[in-house]
XYZ file of C-alpha atoms in Angstrom:
421
model
C 0.664 -64.448 74.618
C -1.820 -66.942 75.397
C -5.082 -66.629 73.093
C -8.241 -67.744 74.279
C -11.575 -68.461 72.713
C -15.012 -67.701 73.908
C -18.259 -70.138 72.857
C -21.442 -68.852 74.222
C -23.938 -72.034 75.704
C -26.180 -71.474 72.860
C -23.332 -72.594 70.412
C -23.104 -76.043 71.796
C -25.810 -78.553 72.160
C -27.866 -79.561 75.702
C -25.845 -82.665 76.002
C -22.302 -80.571 75.974
C -23.821 -77.285 77.931
C -24.512 -79.597 80.635
C -21.099 -80.737 81.242
C -20.338 -77.421 82.621
C -21.346 -75.777 86.048
C -23.293 -72.834 84.021
C -24.805 -72.181 80.815
C -25.323 -68.727 81.249
C -21.781 -68.036 81.901
C -19.011 -68.253 78.771
C -16.821 -70.899 77.947
C -12.894 -70.078 77.921
C -10.221 -72.023 77.238
C -7.248 -72.340 75.717
C -6.274 -73.359 71.899
C -3.286 -75.553 71.246
C -1.880 -74.820 67.765
C -2.489 -72.253 65.522
C -6.294 -71.127 65.360
C -8.532 -72.187 62.342
C -9.967 -69.375 60.486
C -13.552 -70.594 61.090
C -13.300 -69.995 64.624
C -13.442 -66.589 65.374
C -10.846 -65.624 68.212
C -10.866 -62.724 70.791
C -8.608 -61.857 73.569
C -9.964 -62.378 76.826
C -8.724 -62.852 80.514
C -7.767 -65.776 81.692
C -10.687 -67.615 83.318
C -10.492 -67.355 87.288
C -10.768 -69.798 89.483
C -12.195 -68.450 92.184
C -14.622 -65.522 92.865
C -17.883 -63.903 91.705
C -19.085 -64.566 88.037
C -17.405 -61.114 86.298
C -20.020 -58.183 86.035
C -19.976 -58.108 82.138
C -21.452 -61.537 81.855
C -24.839 -61.249 80.050
C -27.522 -64.002 79.750
C -28.551 -65.203 76.505
C -31.099 -63.169 74.701
C -34.012 -65.318 72.596
C -33.766 -65.375 68.972
C -34.844 -61.967 67.300
C -37.473 -61.685 64.668
C -35.045 -60.414 61.806
C -36.402 -58.439 59.124
C -34.384 -60.359 56.407
C -35.700 -62.204 53.626
C -34.328 -63.354 50.047
C -33.702 -61.825 46.972
C -36.288 -62.598 44.809
C -34.842 -61.785 41.662
C -31.293 -62.878 42.850
C -31.717 -66.181 44.759
C -33.349 -69.511 43.521
C -31.943 -71.713 46.602
C -33.906 -73.189 49.691
C -31.933 -71.154 51.956
C -32.763 -67.820 50.203
C -36.460 -68.744 50.562
C -35.796 -69.761 54.208
C -34.517 -66.569 55.225
C -37.425 -64.978 53.282
C -39.538 -66.351 55.365
C -37.677 -64.804 58.795
C -35.717 -67.681 59.730
C -33.197 -67.104 62.450
C -29.741 -66.642 61.650
C -27.808 -69.182 63.563
C -29.040 -72.436 61.679
C -30.539 -75.446 63.542
C -28.599 -78.766 63.443
C -30.508 -81.420 61.652
C -31.538 -84.774 63.677
C -28.682 -86.710 62.111
C -26.263 -84.075 62.838
C -27.625 -83.451 66.543
C -27.508 -87.685 67.036
C -23.511 -87.526 65.526
C -22.665 -84.779 67.802
C -24.036 -85.826 71.061
C -22.770 -89.125 70.670
C -19.218 -87.595 70.348
C -19.536 -85.333 72.767
C -20.455 -88.433 75.191
C -17.167 -90.109 73.882
C -15.014 -87.282 74.048
C -13.754 -85.871 77.741
C -15.856 -83.258 78.006
C -12.826 -81.646 80.208
C -10.374 -81.150 77.335
C -10.791 -78.012 75.565
C -8.227 -79.217 72.908
C -11.059 -82.351 72.200
C -13.700 -80.149 72.564
C -12.277 -77.116 69.642
C -11.459 -80.032 67.596
C -15.102 -81.504 67.869
C -16.689 -77.998 67.065
C -14.467 -77.133 64.638
C -15.300 -80.458 62.863
C -18.672 -79.394 63.006
C -18.070 -75.983 61.407
C -16.169 -77.719 58.114
C -19.547 -79.704 58.053
C -21.677 -76.715 57.943
C -19.174 -74.784 55.390
C -19.051 -78.035 52.833
C -23.355 -77.759 52.855
C -23.031 -74.185 52.246
C -20.439 -74.508 49.742
C -22.104 -76.799 47.877
C -25.366 -74.564 47.573
C -23.066 -71.318 46.016
C -20.952 -68.721 47.327
C -22.986 -66.270 49.988
C -23.797 -62.184 49.465
C -25.285 -60.400 52.215
C -26.801 -57.132 51.455
C -27.374 -55.015 54.957
C -29.370 -52.055 55.106
C -30.919 -49.892 57.705
C -33.788 -49.569 55.165
C -35.709 -51.803 52.518
C -32.745 -52.981 50.966
C -33.827 -52.090 47.488
C -30.666 -49.843 46.727
C -28.660 -53.139 47.589
C -30.343 -55.650 45.935
C -30.514 -53.136 42.315
C -26.982 -52.817 42.387
C -25.997 -56.353 43.167
C -28.633 -57.597 40.657
C -26.568 -55.093 38.164
C -23.176 -56.411 39.387
C -24.274 -60.062 38.835
C -25.204 -59.328 35.567
C -21.566 -59.108 34.384
C -21.268 -62.671 35.640
C -24.576 -64.203 33.796
C -21.966 -66.589 31.439
C -20.753 -68.290 34.485
C -23.886 -68.021 37.078
C -26.173 -69.710 33.973
C -24.177 -72.964 34.468
C -23.895 -72.269 38.151
C -19.875 -72.389 37.586
C -20.080 -69.733 39.902
C -23.047 -70.166 41.791
C -23.992 -67.227 44.560
C -26.615 -67.358 47.079
C -27.855 -63.764 47.841
C -29.802 -62.601 51.129
C -31.053 -59.358 52.242
C -30.605 -58.108 55.582
C -32.761 -54.940 55.928
C -33.722 -52.833 58.840
C -30.653 -53.131 60.713
C -30.878 -50.498 62.828
C -28.613 -50.741 65.984
C -24.812 -52.456 66.036
C -25.423 -55.410 67.840
C -28.046 -56.814 65.122
C -25.200 -55.730 62.538
C -22.427 -57.139 64.294
C -24.574 -60.632 64.177
C -25.212 -60.643 61.002
C -21.262 -59.814 60.186
C -20.264 -62.881 62.570
C -22.919 -65.031 60.637
C -21.597 -63.953 57.080
C -17.693 -64.681 59.247
C -19.008 -68.196 59.419
C -20.184 -68.432 55.741
C -17.412 -67.215 54.080
C -20.062 -64.529 52.461
C -19.117 -61.036 51.109
C -20.711 -58.269 52.888
C -22.160 -55.313 50.826
C -24.111 -52.893 52.932
C -25.992 -49.587 52.370
C -25.866 -47.695 55.981
C -26.595 -44.258 56.087
C -25.293 -43.850 59.311
C -21.476 -43.166 58.933
C -21.036 -44.633 62.873
C -22.853 -47.782 61.732
C -21.062 -48.249 58.300
C -17.613 -47.717 60.187
C -18.526 -50.469 63.008
C -19.189 -52.338 59.908
C -16.139 -51.930 58.484
C -14.339 -52.351 61.693
C -16.212 -55.881 62.322
C -15.301 -56.944 58.721
C -11.436 -56.237 59.421
C -11.663 -58.129 62.693
C -13.511 -60.796 61.587
C -11.858 -61.470 57.802
C -14.770 -60.768 56.056
C -14.989 -58.993 52.643
C -16.797 -55.963 52.613
C -17.684 -52.968 50.538
C -20.109 -49.717 51.356
C -22.015 -49.363 48.244
C -23.183 -45.608 49.342
C -20.227 -44.127 50.493
C -18.212 -43.259 47.029
C -21.648 -41.848 45.668
C -22.237 -39.872 48.816
C -19.015 -38.760 49.191
C -18.595 -37.318 45.253
C -22.314 -35.764 45.959
C -21.269 -34.027 49.001
C -18.106 -32.632 47.392
C -19.524 -31.604 44.380
C -22.523 -29.492 46.340
C -19.934 -28.603 49.375
C -22.753 -29.998 52.071
C -22.854 -32.701 54.208
C -24.859 -35.804 54.088
C -27.722 -36.009 56.700
C -26.676 -39.425 57.681
C -30.342 -40.185 58.273
C -31.308 -43.692 57.006
C -34.339 -43.017 54.468
C -36.689 -44.815 56.333
C -36.645 -42.585 59.125
C -36.738 -39.442 56.883
C -39.958 -37.405 57.194
C -42.245 -38.170 54.277
C -42.041 -35.490 51.012
C -44.249 -34.831 48.418
C -42.332 -36.628 46.407
C -43.700 -39.716 48.070
C -47.108 -38.607 48.042
C -46.721 -37.883 44.319
C -45.466 -41.578 43.587
C -48.590 -42.692 45.649
C -51.060 -40.690 43.624
C -49.397 -41.652 40.316
C -49.621 -45.638 41.353
C -53.303 -44.993 42.425
C -53.968 -43.197 39.113
C -52.424 -45.908 36.570
C -54.205 -48.756 38.291
C -57.577 -47.375 37.904
C -56.749 -46.126 34.388
C -55.357 -49.864 32.992
C -56.426 -51.051 29.799
C -58.496 -48.177 28.564
C -60.357 -47.800 31.387
C -61.252 -44.163 31.926
C -60.586 -42.315 28.667
C -62.095 -39.026 29.556
C -59.332 -38.971 32.387
C -56.661 -39.199 29.371
C -55.939 -35.362 29.512
C -54.857 -35.849 33.381
C -52.094 -38.798 32.447
C -48.481 -37.711 31.840
C -47.896 -40.564 29.450
C -50.348 -42.741 27.401
C -49.480 -46.128 25.956
C -50.654 -47.562 22.725
C -50.498 -51.250 21.371
C -52.173 -54.430 20.904
C -52.540 -56.950 23.622
C -49.841 -58.288 25.618
C -46.712 -55.610 24.082
C -46.531 -55.114 28.183
C -48.560 -52.167 28.511
C -49.511 -52.891 31.780
C -46.206 -53.693 33.655
C -44.784 -50.702 31.748
C -47.116 -48.152 33.064
C -46.685 -49.978 36.663
C -42.960 -49.643 36.717
C -43.276 -45.954 35.463
C -45.937 -44.958 38.197
C -43.326 -46.307 40.686
C -41.296 -43.496 39.230
C -43.864 -40.884 39.738
C -45.527 -40.975 35.904
C -49.263 -40.969 35.813
C -50.249 -43.727 32.973
C -53.123 -44.627 30.986
C -52.885 -47.062 28.452
C -54.791 -48.009 25.360
C -55.474 -51.361 23.738
C -55.648 -51.723 19.970
C -58.204 -53.771 19.081
C -59.437 -54.225 15.605
C -62.960 -53.161 14.600
C -63.082 -50.972 18.013
C -62.141 -47.364 17.715
C -59.839 -45.815 19.551
C -61.497 -43.616 22.240
C -62.035 -39.794 20.689
C -60.253 -38.501 23.803
C -57.062 -40.238 22.759
C -56.708 -37.595 19.884
C -57.688 -34.095 21.930
C -54.710 -34.551 24.198
C -51.350 -33.473 24.048
C -49.916 -35.978 21.046
C -46.215 -35.683 22.874
C -47.353 -37.642 25.787
C -48.254 -40.513 23.598
C -46.460 -43.551 23.050
C -46.795 -46.703 20.633
C -45.806 -50.255 21.509
C -44.865 -53.139 18.648
C -43.489 -56.088 19.274
C -41.984 -59.345 16.665
C -45.523 -61.281 15.590
C -43.390 -64.389 16.497
C -43.045 -63.708 20.204
C -46.209 -62.076 20.409
C -48.148 -65.260 19.141
C -45.747 -67.254 21.858
C -46.857 -64.919 24.241
C -50.528 -65.217 23.654
C -50.224 -69.099 23.345
C -49.114 -68.894 26.850
C -51.891 -66.479 27.684
C -54.658 -68.698 26.228
C -52.845 -71.898 27.944
C -53.180 -70.208 31.780
C -56.760 -68.994 30.976
C -57.630 -72.919 30.235
C -58.357 -72.724 26.846
C -57.374 -75.876 24.790
C -55.213 -75.553 21.746
C -57.999 -76.763 19.495
C -60.016 -73.745 20.632
C -61.823 -71.856 17.825
C -60.393 -68.167 19.311
C -58.435 -66.592 16.559
C -56.376 -64.656 19.378
C -52.850 -66.652 19.031
C -53.320 -67.321 15.327
C -50.361 -66.153 13.441
C -52.703 -64.513 10.722
C -54.544 -62.762 13.245
C -51.226 -61.714 15.350
C -49.785 -60.392 12.243
C -53.141 -58.517 10.880
C -53.389 -56.934 14.221
C -49.710 -55.748 13.932
C -50.426 -54.297 10.556
C -53.505 -52.887 12.048
C -51.981 -50.947 14.832
C -48.511 -50.075 12.625
C -51.108 -48.139 10.335
C -52.593 -46.337 13.570
C -49.185 -45.435 14.496
C -48.322 -44.078 10.549
C -51.146 -41.862 11.022
C -49.827 -40.177 14.151
C -46.431 -39.272 13.273
C -45.712 -37.623 16.509
C -45.797 -40.888 18.655
C -42.649 -42.560 19.192
C -42.984 -46.497 18.558
C -41.008 -48.671 20.970
C -40.151 -51.914 19.757
C -40.196 -54.024 22.850
C -39.054 -57.282 21.550
C -36.113 -58.414 23.775
C -36.137 -55.524 26.150
C -36.609 -55.597 29.349
C -39.435 -53.199 31.162
C -36.596 -50.839 32.554
C -35.243 -50.577 28.923
C -38.308 -49.876 27.316
C -38.944 -47.222 30.570
C -35.863 -45.579 30.013
C -36.545 -44.573 26.407
C -40.178 -43.541 27.200
C -38.695 -41.089 30.128
C -35.974 -39.737 28.144
C -37.894 -38.952 25.237
C -40.550 -37.548 27.740
C -38.196 -35.434 29.205
C -36.696 -33.883 25.673
C -39.860 -32.884 24.582
C -40.613 -31.534 27.729
C -37.718 -29.640 27.829
C -38.319 -28.323 24.260
C -35.405 -30.270 22.804
C -35.403 -31.091 19.338
C -37.603 -34.215 18.227
C -38.504 -35.195 14.272
C -41.982 -34.688 13.840
C -42.241 -38.317 12.291
C -42.647 -41.700 13.348
C -39.447 -42.843 14.799
C -38.765 -46.698 16.296
C -36.790 -46.720 19.039
């Protein structure tokens, strides 16, 4: 059986495209020898010598404005930053490459399909080498924001930090969010086939997920459906079929507005502001300066918890409202003095103070004295769990806070002594 390859005019340079009768019609030619993996092959009807243009021929559309971005947590290379700012999927050729391609096309016989195919495959090989030098690509495709895919991939890549640090197995991760129609989905997968990328998708619509799976199989792209196993397990457990509606299209719920209220409350009650409203908070964080109270508060607020944080400053009494509210929702934060001093030194430098400044904010003796003062306050309030934040990510500290908060709310047994986590 004769196999034909179809290349649209946009895949050629202007000089090459002008050698053919029309740039709007697809170019069809037979390939000699086995096809290479870099060239996407589709079965086509052999071109007719005479007759009108086939009715299914479509005019090339202008490039779409993609909702694509690079993952801020996972990518640190220039290509990820380019995609983050909405760059078109098909890579533009550099001036040098365009010149070389043009000269080779002029020298080659444009009427020879074999010569043209060889030239295009050479260009693909050069692009592949350039991409490989930057790391292997991982595409995250989502019909929503892409957060689920990003966090999942981030957690999975954490198992490969031993080789990511020295870039022995470097990767480039790209997020394509808001992919809501099959045409855009197929364009992304086609680009993944060109780059040899891994495609991980979170598509709620089962038809879209099936289309992604079939396209990846057709073009030889390694892929995985992140949502499918968990959704299927929950459906079996509940005995109810999933809706298949992307979360971005779902109606706004009370839970959504509750999270918005929590974020607004937390921002207004940061760093000891409005202590008279502590009774309205779900969680109250207490600790010395630079123990991560504010970022932890914002993270918890995004989970729907109203959080206030109160700084501990020597010579400044704590607000009396702190001791009038439910003591089970107060959490203390502490940190290693050496680490705290390093953080404060960086803070002082950021604020523009010189190293010989008279401030004792980052002096070790003052740091230790402040932490000891804070420890005495914690000892006087044994119902406050104390969390050691040294070496912990915000997510880890938040997990301890949320677990303890719900244990107390559900009346689980908690020792009535100060406990460090």
